[in-house]
PDB file of C-alpha atoms and ligand atoms in Angstrom:
ATOM      1  CA  MET H   1      74.952  95.782 100.195  1.00 97.00           C
ATOM      2  CA  LYS H   2      77.668  92.865 100.364  1.00 98.00           C
ATOM      3  CA  ALA H   3      79.483  93.953 103.608  1.00 98.00           C
ATOM      4  CA  VAL H   4      79.117  96.309 106.621  1.00 99.00           C
ATOM      5  CA  ILE H   5      82.281  97.864 108.209  1.00 99.00           C
ATOM      6  CA  PHE H   6      81.955  99.123 111.636  1.00 98.00           C
ATOM      7  CA  ASP H   7      84.035 101.571 113.611  1.00 98.00           C
ATOM      8  CA  LEU H   8      84.141 100.361 117.302  1.00 98.00           C
ATOM      9  CA  ASP H   9      84.377 103.295 119.850  1.00 96.00           C
ATOM     10  CA  GLY H  10      80.968 105.058 120.120  1.00 96.00           C
ATOM     11  CA  VAL H  11      79.186 102.570 117.599  1.00 98.00           C
ATOM     12  CA  ILE H  12      79.662  98.976 118.852  1.00 98.00           C
ATOM     13  CA  THR H  13      80.126  99.883 122.709  1.00 98.00           C
ATOM     14  CA  ASP H  14      80.320 103.426 124.335  1.00 97.00           C
ATOM     15  CA  THR H  15      84.187 103.539 124.598  1.00 97.00           C
ATOM     16  CA  ALA H  16      84.087 106.887 123.288  1.00 94.00           C
ATOM     17  CA  GLU H  17      83.154 107.915 126.562  1.00 96.00           C
ATOM     18  CA  TYR H  18      85.991 106.461 128.297  1.00 97.00           C
ATOM     19  CA  HIS H  19      88.468 107.989 125.861  1.00 98.00           C
ATOM     20  CA  PHE H  20      86.639 111.233 126.711  1.00 98.00           C
ATOM     21  CA  GLN H  21      87.322 110.651 130.469  1.00 98.00           C
ATOM     22  CA  ALA H  22      90.950 109.372 129.935  1.00 98.00           C
ATOM     23  CA  TRP H  23      91.831 112.481 128.103  1.00 98.00           C
ATOM     24  CA  GLY H  24      89.957 114.793 130.255  1.00 98.00           C
ATOM     25  CA  SER H  25      92.146 113.665 133.347  1.00 98.00           C
ATOM     26  CA  LEU H  26      95.131 114.192 131.480  1.00 98.00           C
ATOM     27  CA  ALA H  27      94.329 117.375 130.251  1.00 98.00           C
ATOM     28  CA  ALA H  28      93.232 118.485 133.580  1.00 98.00           C
ATOM     29  CA  ALA H  29      96.642 117.395 135.000  1.00 98.00           C
ATOM     30  CA  LEU H  30      98.332 119.486 132.384  1.00 98.00           C
ATOM     31  CA  GLY H  31      96.029 122.492 132.957  1.00 98.00           C
ATOM     32  CA  ILE H  32      94.630 122.380 129.539  1.00 98.00           C
ATOM     33  CA  PRO H  33      90.952 123.120 128.898  1.00 97.00           C
ATOM     34  CA  PHE H  34      88.953 120.201 127.592  1.00 98.00           C
ATOM     35  CA  ASP H  35      85.249 119.808 127.056  1.00 97.00           C
ATOM     36  CA  ARG H  36      82.707 117.817 124.955  1.00 97.00           C
ATOM     37  CA  GLU H  37      82.744 119.819 121.894  1.00 96.00           C
ATOM     38  CA  PHE H  38      86.795 120.050 121.690  1.00 97.00           C
ATOM     39  CA  ASN H  39      86.552 116.105 122.218  1.00 97.00           C
ATOM     40  CA  GLU H  40      84.419 115.422 119.163  1.00 94.00           C
ATOM     41  CA  GLN H  41      87.561 116.464 117.074  1.00 95.00           C
ATOM     42  CA  LEU H  42      89.591 113.646 118.755  1.00 97.00           C
ATOM     43  CA  LYS H  43      87.117 110.916 117.801  1.00 96.00           C
ATOM     44  CA  GLY H  44      88.327 108.555 115.303  1.00 95.00           C
ATOM     45  CA  ILE H  45      91.907 109.763 115.236  1.00 97.00           C
ATOM     46  CA  SER H  46      95.143 108.017 116.858  1.00 97.00           C
ATOM     47  CA  ARG H  47      96.690 108.524 120.236  1.00 98.00           C
ATOM     48  CA  THR H  48      99.487 110.595 119.146  1.00 97.00           C
ATOM     49  CA  GLU H  49      97.275 112.829 116.908  1.00 97.00           C
ATOM     50  CA  SER H  50      94.601 113.400 119.899  1.00 98.00           C
ATOM     51  CA  LEU H  51      97.766 114.126 122.236  1.00 98.00           C
ATOM     52  CA  ASP H  52      99.095 116.494 119.618  1.00 98.00           C
ATOM     53  CA  LYS H  53      95.704 118.393 119.366  1.00 98.00           C
ATOM     54  CA  ILE H  54      95.053 118.568 123.165  1.00 98.00           C
ATOM     55  CA  LEU H  55      98.762 119.932 123.756  1.00 98.00           C
ATOM     56  CA  ALA H  56      98.085 122.643 120.674  1.00 98.00           C
ATOM     57  CA  ARG H  57      95.055 123.736 122.581  1.00 98.00           C
ATOM     58  CA  GLY H  58      96.923 124.678 125.645  1.00 98.00           C
ATOM     59  CA  ASN H  59      99.653 126.185 123.476  1.00 98.00           C
ATOM     60  CA  LEU H  60     102.148 123.544 124.811  1.00 97.00           C
ATOM     61  CA  SER H  61     103.136 121.931 121.395  1.00 96.00           C
ATOM     62  CA  GLU H  62     106.698 122.938 121.997  1.00 96.00           C
ATOM     63  CA  ALA H  63     106.864 122.168 125.648  1.00 96.00           C
ATOM     64  CA  TYR H  64     107.354 118.691 125.634  1.00 97.00           C
ATOM     65  CA  THR H  65     110.131 116.495 124.070  1.00 97.00           C
ATOM     66  CA  ASP H  66     108.945 113.554 121.726  1.00 97.00           C
ATOM     67  CA  GLU H  67     110.040 111.406 124.967  1.00 98.00           C
ATOM     68  CA  ASP H  68     107.579 113.406 127.020  1.00 98.00           C
ATOM     69  CA  LYS H  69     104.768 112.987 124.717  1.00 98.00           C
ATOM     70  CA  GLN H  70     105.293 109.282 124.374  1.00 98.00           C
ATOM     71  CA  GLU H  71     105.068 109.278 128.303  1.00 98.00           C
ATOM     72  CA  LEU H  72     101.784 111.367 128.296  1.00 98.00           C
ATOM     73  CA  ALA H  73     100.284 109.129 125.644  1.00 98.00           C
ATOM     74  CA  THR H  74     101.189 105.915 127.670  1.00 98.00           C
ATOM     75  CA  ARG H  75      99.512 107.738 131.041  1.00 98.00           C
ATOM     76  CA  LYS H  76      96.304 108.201 128.914  1.00 98.00           C
ATOM     77  CA  ASN H  77      96.335 104.752 127.797  1.00 98.00           C
ATOM     78  CA  ALA H  78      96.898 103.140 131.019  1.00 98.00           C
ATOM     79  CA  GLU H  79      93.817 105.028 132.280  1.00 98.00           C
ATOM     80  CA  TYR H  80      91.777 103.994 129.507  1.00 98.00           C
ATOM     81  CA  GLN H  81      92.874 100.529 129.822  1.00 98.00           C
ATOM     82  CA  ARG H  82      91.774 100.716 133.709  1.00 98.00           C
ATOM     83  CA  LEU H  83      88.419 101.875 132.363  1.00 97.00           C
ATOM     84  CA  ILE H  84      88.087  99.353 129.710  1.00 98.00           C
ATOM     85  CA  SER H  85      89.147  96.356 131.868  1.00 97.00           C
ATOM     86  CA  ALA H  86      85.646  96.607 133.404  1.00 95.00           C
ATOM     87  CA  VAL H  87      83.821  96.318 129.828  1.00 98.00           C
ATOM     88  CA  THR H  88      81.381  93.288 129.848  1.00 98.00           C
ATOM     89  CA  PRO H  89      79.126  91.852 127.273  1.00 98.00           C
ATOM     90  CA  SER H  90      76.377  94.082 128.668  1.00 98.00           C
ATOM     91  CA  ASP H  91      78.091  97.057 127.355  1.00 98.00           C
ATOM     92  CA  VAL H  92      77.384  96.248 123.610  1.00 98.00           C
ATOM     93  CA  LEU H  93      75.112  99.300 122.606  1.00 98.00           C
ATOM     94  CA  PRO H  94      71.389  98.565 121.674  1.00 98.00           C
ATOM     95  CA  GLY H  95      70.534  96.903 118.316  1.00 98.00           C
ATOM     96  CA  ILE H  96      74.337  95.951 117.468  1.00 98.00           C
ATOM     97  CA  LYS H  97      74.280  92.258 118.723  1.00 98.00           C
ATOM     98  CA  SER H  98      70.984  91.721 116.782  1.00 98.00           C
ATOM     99  CA  LEU H  99      72.576  93.525 113.682  1.00 98.00           C
ATOM    100  CA  LEU H 100      75.559  91.453 113.727  1.00 98.00           C
ATOM    101  CA  THR H 101      73.582  88.206 113.991  1.00 98.00           C
ATOM    102  CA  GLU H 102      71.384  89.286 110.853  1.00 98.00           C
ATOM    103  CA  LEU H 103      74.180  90.142 108.841  1.00 98.00           C
ATOM    104  CA  HIS H 104      75.976  86.854 109.787  1.00 98.00           C
ATOM    105  CA  ASP H 105      73.131  84.862 109.022  1.00 98.00           C
ATOM    106  CA  ALA H 106      72.442  86.784 105.681  1.00 98.00           C
ATOM    107  CA  GLY H 107      76.068  85.958 104.385  1.00 98.00           C
ATOM    108  CA  ILE H 108      76.923  89.746 104.486  1.00 98.00           C
ATOM    109  CA  GLY H 109      80.694  90.407 105.146  1.00 98.00           C
ATOM    110  CA  ILE H 110      81.436  92.077 108.755  1.00 99.00           C
ATOM    111  CA  ALA H 111      84.816  93.918 109.254  1.00 98.00           C
ATOM    112  CA  LEU H 112      86.068  96.122 111.967  1.00 98.00           C
ATOM    113  CA  ALA H 113      87.804  99.629 111.047  1.00 98.00           C
ATOM    114  CA  SER H 114      89.001 100.989 114.240  1.00 98.00           C
ATOM    115  CA  ALA H 115      91.975 103.349 114.814  1.00 97.00           C
ATOM    116  CA  SER H 116      92.234 101.698 118.150  1.00 98.00           C
ATOM    117  CA  LYS H 117      95.196  99.525 119.491  1.00 98.00           C
ATOM    118  CA  ASN H 118      93.031  98.062 122.093  1.00 98.00           C
ATOM    119  CA  ALA H 119      90.145  96.955 119.669  1.00 98.00           C
ATOM    120  CA  ALA H 120      90.723  93.513 119.662  1.00 97.00           C
ATOM    121  CA  PHE H 121      90.830  93.438 123.417  1.00 98.00           C
ATOM    122  CA  ILE H 122      87.497  95.307 123.697  1.00 98.00           C
ATOM    123  CA  LEU H 123      85.833  92.978 120.994  1.00 98.00           C
ATOM    124  CA  ASP H 124      86.892  90.179 123.240  1.00 98.00           C
ATOM    125  CA  ARG H 125      85.456  91.668 126.416  1.00 98.00           C
ATOM    126  CA  LEU H 126      82.202  92.168 124.597  1.00 98.00           C
ATOM    127  CA  GLU H 127      82.252  88.386 123.225  1.00 98.00           C
ATOM    128  CA  LEU H 128      81.823  89.699 119.548  1.00 98.00           C
ATOM    129  CA  THR H 129      85.136  88.780 118.097  1.00 98.00           C
ATOM    130  CA  ARG H 130      83.517  85.864 116.284  1.00 98.00           C
ATOM    131  CA  TYR H 131      81.246  87.934 114.146  1.00 98.00           C
ATOM    132  CA  PHE H 132      83.925  89.629 112.571  1.00 98.00           C
ATOM    133  CA  ASP H 133      85.378  88.189 109.263  1.00 98.00           C
ATOM    134  CA  SER H 134      87.924  90.889 109.446  1.00 98.00           C
ATOM    135  CA  VAL H 135      89.681  93.005 111.816  1.00 98.00           C
ATOM    136  CA  VAL H 136      91.725  95.651 110.303  1.00 98.00           C
ATOM    137  CA  ASP H 137      95.282  95.617 111.766  1.00 95.00           C
ATOM    138  CA  VAL H 138      95.568  99.280 112.386  1.00 95.00           C
ATOM    139  CA  THR H 139      99.154  98.963 113.107  1.00 95.00           C
ATOM    140  CA  ALA H 140      99.613  98.140 109.199  1.00 94.00           C
ATOM    141  CA  ILE H 141      97.578 101.320 108.117  1.00 97.00           C
ATOM    142  CA  ARG H 142      99.755 104.116 107.286  1.00 97.00           C
ATOM    143  CA  HIS H 143      97.174 106.935 106.911  1.00 98.00           C
ATOM    144  CA  GLY H 144      94.594 107.528 109.725  1.00 96.00           C
ATOM    145  CA  LYS H 145      91.094 108.623 109.267  1.00 97.00           C
ATOM    146  CA  PRO H 146      89.906 111.111 107.681  1.00 98.00           C
ATOM    147  CA  ASP H 147      92.026 108.688 105.097  1.00 98.00           C
ATOM    148  CA  PRO H 148      89.912 106.090 103.552  1.00 98.00           C
ATOM    149  CA  GLU H 149      92.776 103.728 103.693  1.00 98.00           C
ATOM    150  CA  ILE H 150      91.210 101.647 106.852  1.00 98.00           C
ATOM    151  CA  PHE H 151      87.869 101.182 105.223  1.00 98.00           C
ATOM    152  CA  LEU H 152      89.352 100.445 101.780  1.00 98.00           C
ATOM    153  CA  THR H 153      91.295  97.607 103.675  1.00 98.00           C
ATOM    154  CA  GLY H 154      88.585  96.362 105.469  1.00 98.00           C
ATOM    155  CA  ALA H 155      86.688  95.927 102.085  1.00 98.00           C
ATOM    156  CA  ALA H 156      89.902  94.383 100.495  1.00 98.00           C
ATOM    157  CA  ASN H 157      90.015  92.076 103.250  1.00 98.00           C
ATOM    158  CA  LEU H 158      86.427  90.872 102.862  1.00 98.00           C
ATOM    159  CA  GLY H 159      87.059  90.588  99.011  1.00 98.00           C
ATOM    160  CA  VAL H 160      84.414  93.205  98.152  1.00 98.00           C
ATOM    161  CA  GLN H 161      83.739  96.285  96.139  1.00 98.00           C
ATOM    162  CA  PRO H 162      83.653  99.667  98.166  1.00 98.00           C
ATOM    163  CA  ALA H 163      80.690 100.665  96.422  1.00 98.00           C
ATOM    164  CA  ASP H 164      79.134  97.347  97.848  1.00 98.00           C
ATOM    165  CA  CYS H 165      79.903  98.492 101.208  1.00 98.00           C
ATOM    166  CA  VAL H 166      78.298 100.361 104.225  1.00 98.00           C
ATOM    167  CA  GLY H 167      80.428 101.938 106.681  1.00 98.00           C
ATOM    168  CA  ILE H 168      79.032 102.854 110.374  1.00 98.00           C
ATOM    169  CA  GLU H 169      80.544 105.661 112.317  1.00 98.00           C
ATOM    170  CA  ASP H 170      80.234 108.103 115.205  1.00 97.00           C
ATOM    171  CA  ALA H 171      83.255 110.501 114.166  1.00 96.00           C
ATOM    172  CA  GLN H 172      83.271 113.422 111.744  1.00 96.00           C
ATOM    173  CA  ALA H 173      86.666 112.078 110.647  1.00 97.00           C
ATOM    174  CA  GLY H 174      85.196 108.386 110.150  1.00 98.00           C
ATOM    175  CA  ILE H 175      82.329 109.909 108.033  1.00 98.00           C
ATOM    176  CA  GLN H 176      84.772 111.567 105.816  1.00 98.00           C
ATOM    177  CA  ALA H 177      87.065 108.270 105.524  1.00 98.00           C
ATOM    178  CA  ILE H 178      83.837 106.225 104.607  1.00 98.00           C
ATOM    179  CA  LYS H 179      83.016 108.770 101.778  1.00 98.00           C
ATOM    180  CA  GLY H 180      86.402 109.000 100.739  1.00 98.00           C
ATOM    181  CA  ALA H 181      86.220 105.364 100.239  1.00 98.00           C
ATOM    182  CA  GLY H 182      83.001 105.543  98.165  1.00 98.00           C
ATOM    183  CA  MET H 183      80.894 103.870 100.562  1.00 98.00           C
ATOM    184  CA  PHE H 184      77.476 104.355 101.921  1.00 98.00           C
ATOM    185  CA  ALA H 185      77.998 106.050 105.362  1.00 98.00           C
ATOM    186  CA  VAL H 186      75.733 105.697 108.268  1.00 98.00           C
ATOM    187  CA  GLY H 187      76.378 108.402 111.083  1.00 98.00           C
ATOM    188  CA  VAL H 188      75.367 107.610 114.558  1.00 98.00           C
ATOM    189  CA  GLY H 189      75.003 111.055 116.395  1.00 97.00           C
ATOM    190  CA  THR H 190      73.402 114.302 115.705  1.00 96.00           C
ATOM    191  CA  PRO H 191      73.117 115.530 112.052  1.00 96.00           C
ATOM    192  CA  SER H 192      75.534 118.541 112.770  1.00 94.00           C
ATOM    193  CA  GLN H 193      78.231 115.996 114.215  1.00 92.00           C
ATOM    194  CA  MET H 194      77.580 113.851 111.350  1.00 96.00           C
ATOM    195  CA  GLN H 195      78.026 115.956 108.495  1.00 96.00           C
ATOM    196  CA  GLY H 196      78.499 114.206 105.139  1.00 97.00           C
ATOM    197  CA  ALA H 197      76.822 110.917 106.166  1.00 98.00           C
ATOM    198  CA  ASP H 198      74.151 109.579 103.942  1.00 98.00           C
ATOM    199  CA  ILE H 199      71.850 108.857 106.740  1.00 98.00           C
ATOM    200  CA  VAL H 200      72.034 109.753 110.275  1.00 98.00           C
ATOM    201  CA  VAL H 201      70.507 107.752 113.455  1.00 98.00           C
ATOM    202  CA  ALA H 202      70.509 109.179 116.879  1.00 98.00           C
ATOM    203  CA  SER H 203      71.009 105.674 118.505  1.00 98.00           C
ATOM    204  CA  THR H 204      72.195 102.296 117.232  1.00 98.00           C
ATOM    205  CA  ALA H 205      69.003 100.921 118.324  1.00 98.00           C
ATOM    206  CA  GLU H 206      67.705 102.209 115.069  1.00 98.00           C
ATOM    207  CA  LEU H 207      69.939 100.011 113.023  1.00 98.00           C
ATOM    208  CA  SER H 208      68.870  96.700 111.600  1.00 98.00           C
ATOM    209  CA  LEU H 209      69.330  94.796 108.568  1.00 98.00           C
ATOM    210  CA  SER H 210      66.177  95.635 106.660  1.00 98.00           C
ATOM    211  CA  MET H 211      66.829  99.221 107.474  1.00 98.00           C
ATOM    212  CA  LEU H 212      70.257  99.252 106.208  1.00 98.00           C
ATOM    213  CA  GLU H 213      69.353  97.573 102.962  1.00 97.00           C
ATOM    214  CA  GLU H 214      66.393  99.942 102.472  1.00 97.00           C
ATOM    215  CA  HIS H 215      68.518 103.119 102.560  1.00 97.00           C
ATOM    216  CA  PHE H 216      71.517 101.382 100.653  1.00 97.00           C
ATOM    217  CA  CYS H 217      68.964 100.349  97.832  1.00 94.00           C
ATOM    218  CA  GLU H 218      67.776 103.863  97.805  1.00 92.00           C
ATOM    219  CA  PHE H 219      70.997 105.404  97.647  1.00 89.00           C
ATOM    220  CA  THR H 220      72.288 103.284  94.935  1.00 85.00           C
ATOM    221  CA  LYS H 221      69.353 103.632  92.697  1.00 82.00           C
TER     222      LYS H 221
HETATM  223  C1  LIG B 301      89.626 105.434 118.032  1.00 78.59           C
HETATM  224  C2  LIG B 301      88.821 106.302 119.010  1.00 78.59           C
HETATM  225  C3  LIG B 301      89.804 107.626 119.308  1.00 78.59           C
HETATM  226  C4  LIG B 301      91.066 107.019 119.778  1.00 78.59           C
HETATM  227  C5  LIG B 301      91.812 105.978 118.801  1.00 78.59           C
HETATM  228  C6  LIG B 301      93.002 105.406 119.391  1.00 78.59           C
HETATM  229  O1  LIG B 301      89.623 105.878 116.814  1.00 78.59           O
HETATM  230  O2  LIG B 301      87.602 107.001 118.408  1.00 78.59           O
HETATM  231  O3  LIG B 301      89.317 108.374 120.397  1.00 78.59           O
HETATM  232  O4  LIG B 301      92.193 108.035 119.809  1.00 78.59           O
HETATM  233  O5  LIG B 301      90.894 104.929 118.648  1.00 78.59           O
HETATM  234  O6  LIG B 301      92.596 104.518 120.256  1.00 78.59           O
HETATM  235  P1  LIG B 301      93.852 103.839 121.272  1.00 78.59           P
HETATM  236  O7  LIG B 301      93.042 102.859 122.134  1.00 78.59           O
HETATM  237  O8  LIG B 301      94.921 103.018 120.329  1.00 78.59           O
HETATM  238  O9  LIG B 301      94.378 104.843 121.931  1.00 78.59           O
HETATM  239 MG1  LIG B 302      84.325 105.893 117.029  1.00 78.59          MG
END
């Protein structure tokens, strides 16, 4: 195991909840049904793709011009940014800070593979930026998750082979992206949400360097 590539929202901090709330407010304003089960499909995918899925659910795909859609996505992002402006280092999920410290001390590469254009801001708010050897520039990624491009770019930025990497995700699209990249996939959530993951943890509190190395070695044996 030479590198660990992290998703952000729902893995490092619980901003997945804020995406859910911000999309929920917009959906309610548009009269579109919205719930946690449907929200699972939005995890890991871009802002515009998320909006398209929500509008399709309300049979409103044709009801808005591209300009209107742009405005709706901006409205969601404004609400999301209002919510994340209050993020502090105490919002780092359990086990993550100690895992980052262990990885750093062991000389294992650390990269961020988030689809969010707000990722750098959130890492700064959490005071975790210094742990990351690479934060993949999502604006340079052509194919979003479930395509493996973002994880492959993270590995390339670190100068390691994908087969030597572990990816950690809370989204179905993210697990597919990790496996498509040929990496070991750790899912955070329930086994039914994390289909295809090599191991699933219910909480980030279960993650540690020794735990990851043990499972990774078992997998590559
Ligand atoms: C992550 C989240 C998604 C979000 C996407 C884009 O992948 O899991 O829920 O839609 O980032 O985030 P942004 O902050 O750019 O709207
Ligand atoms: Mg996520």
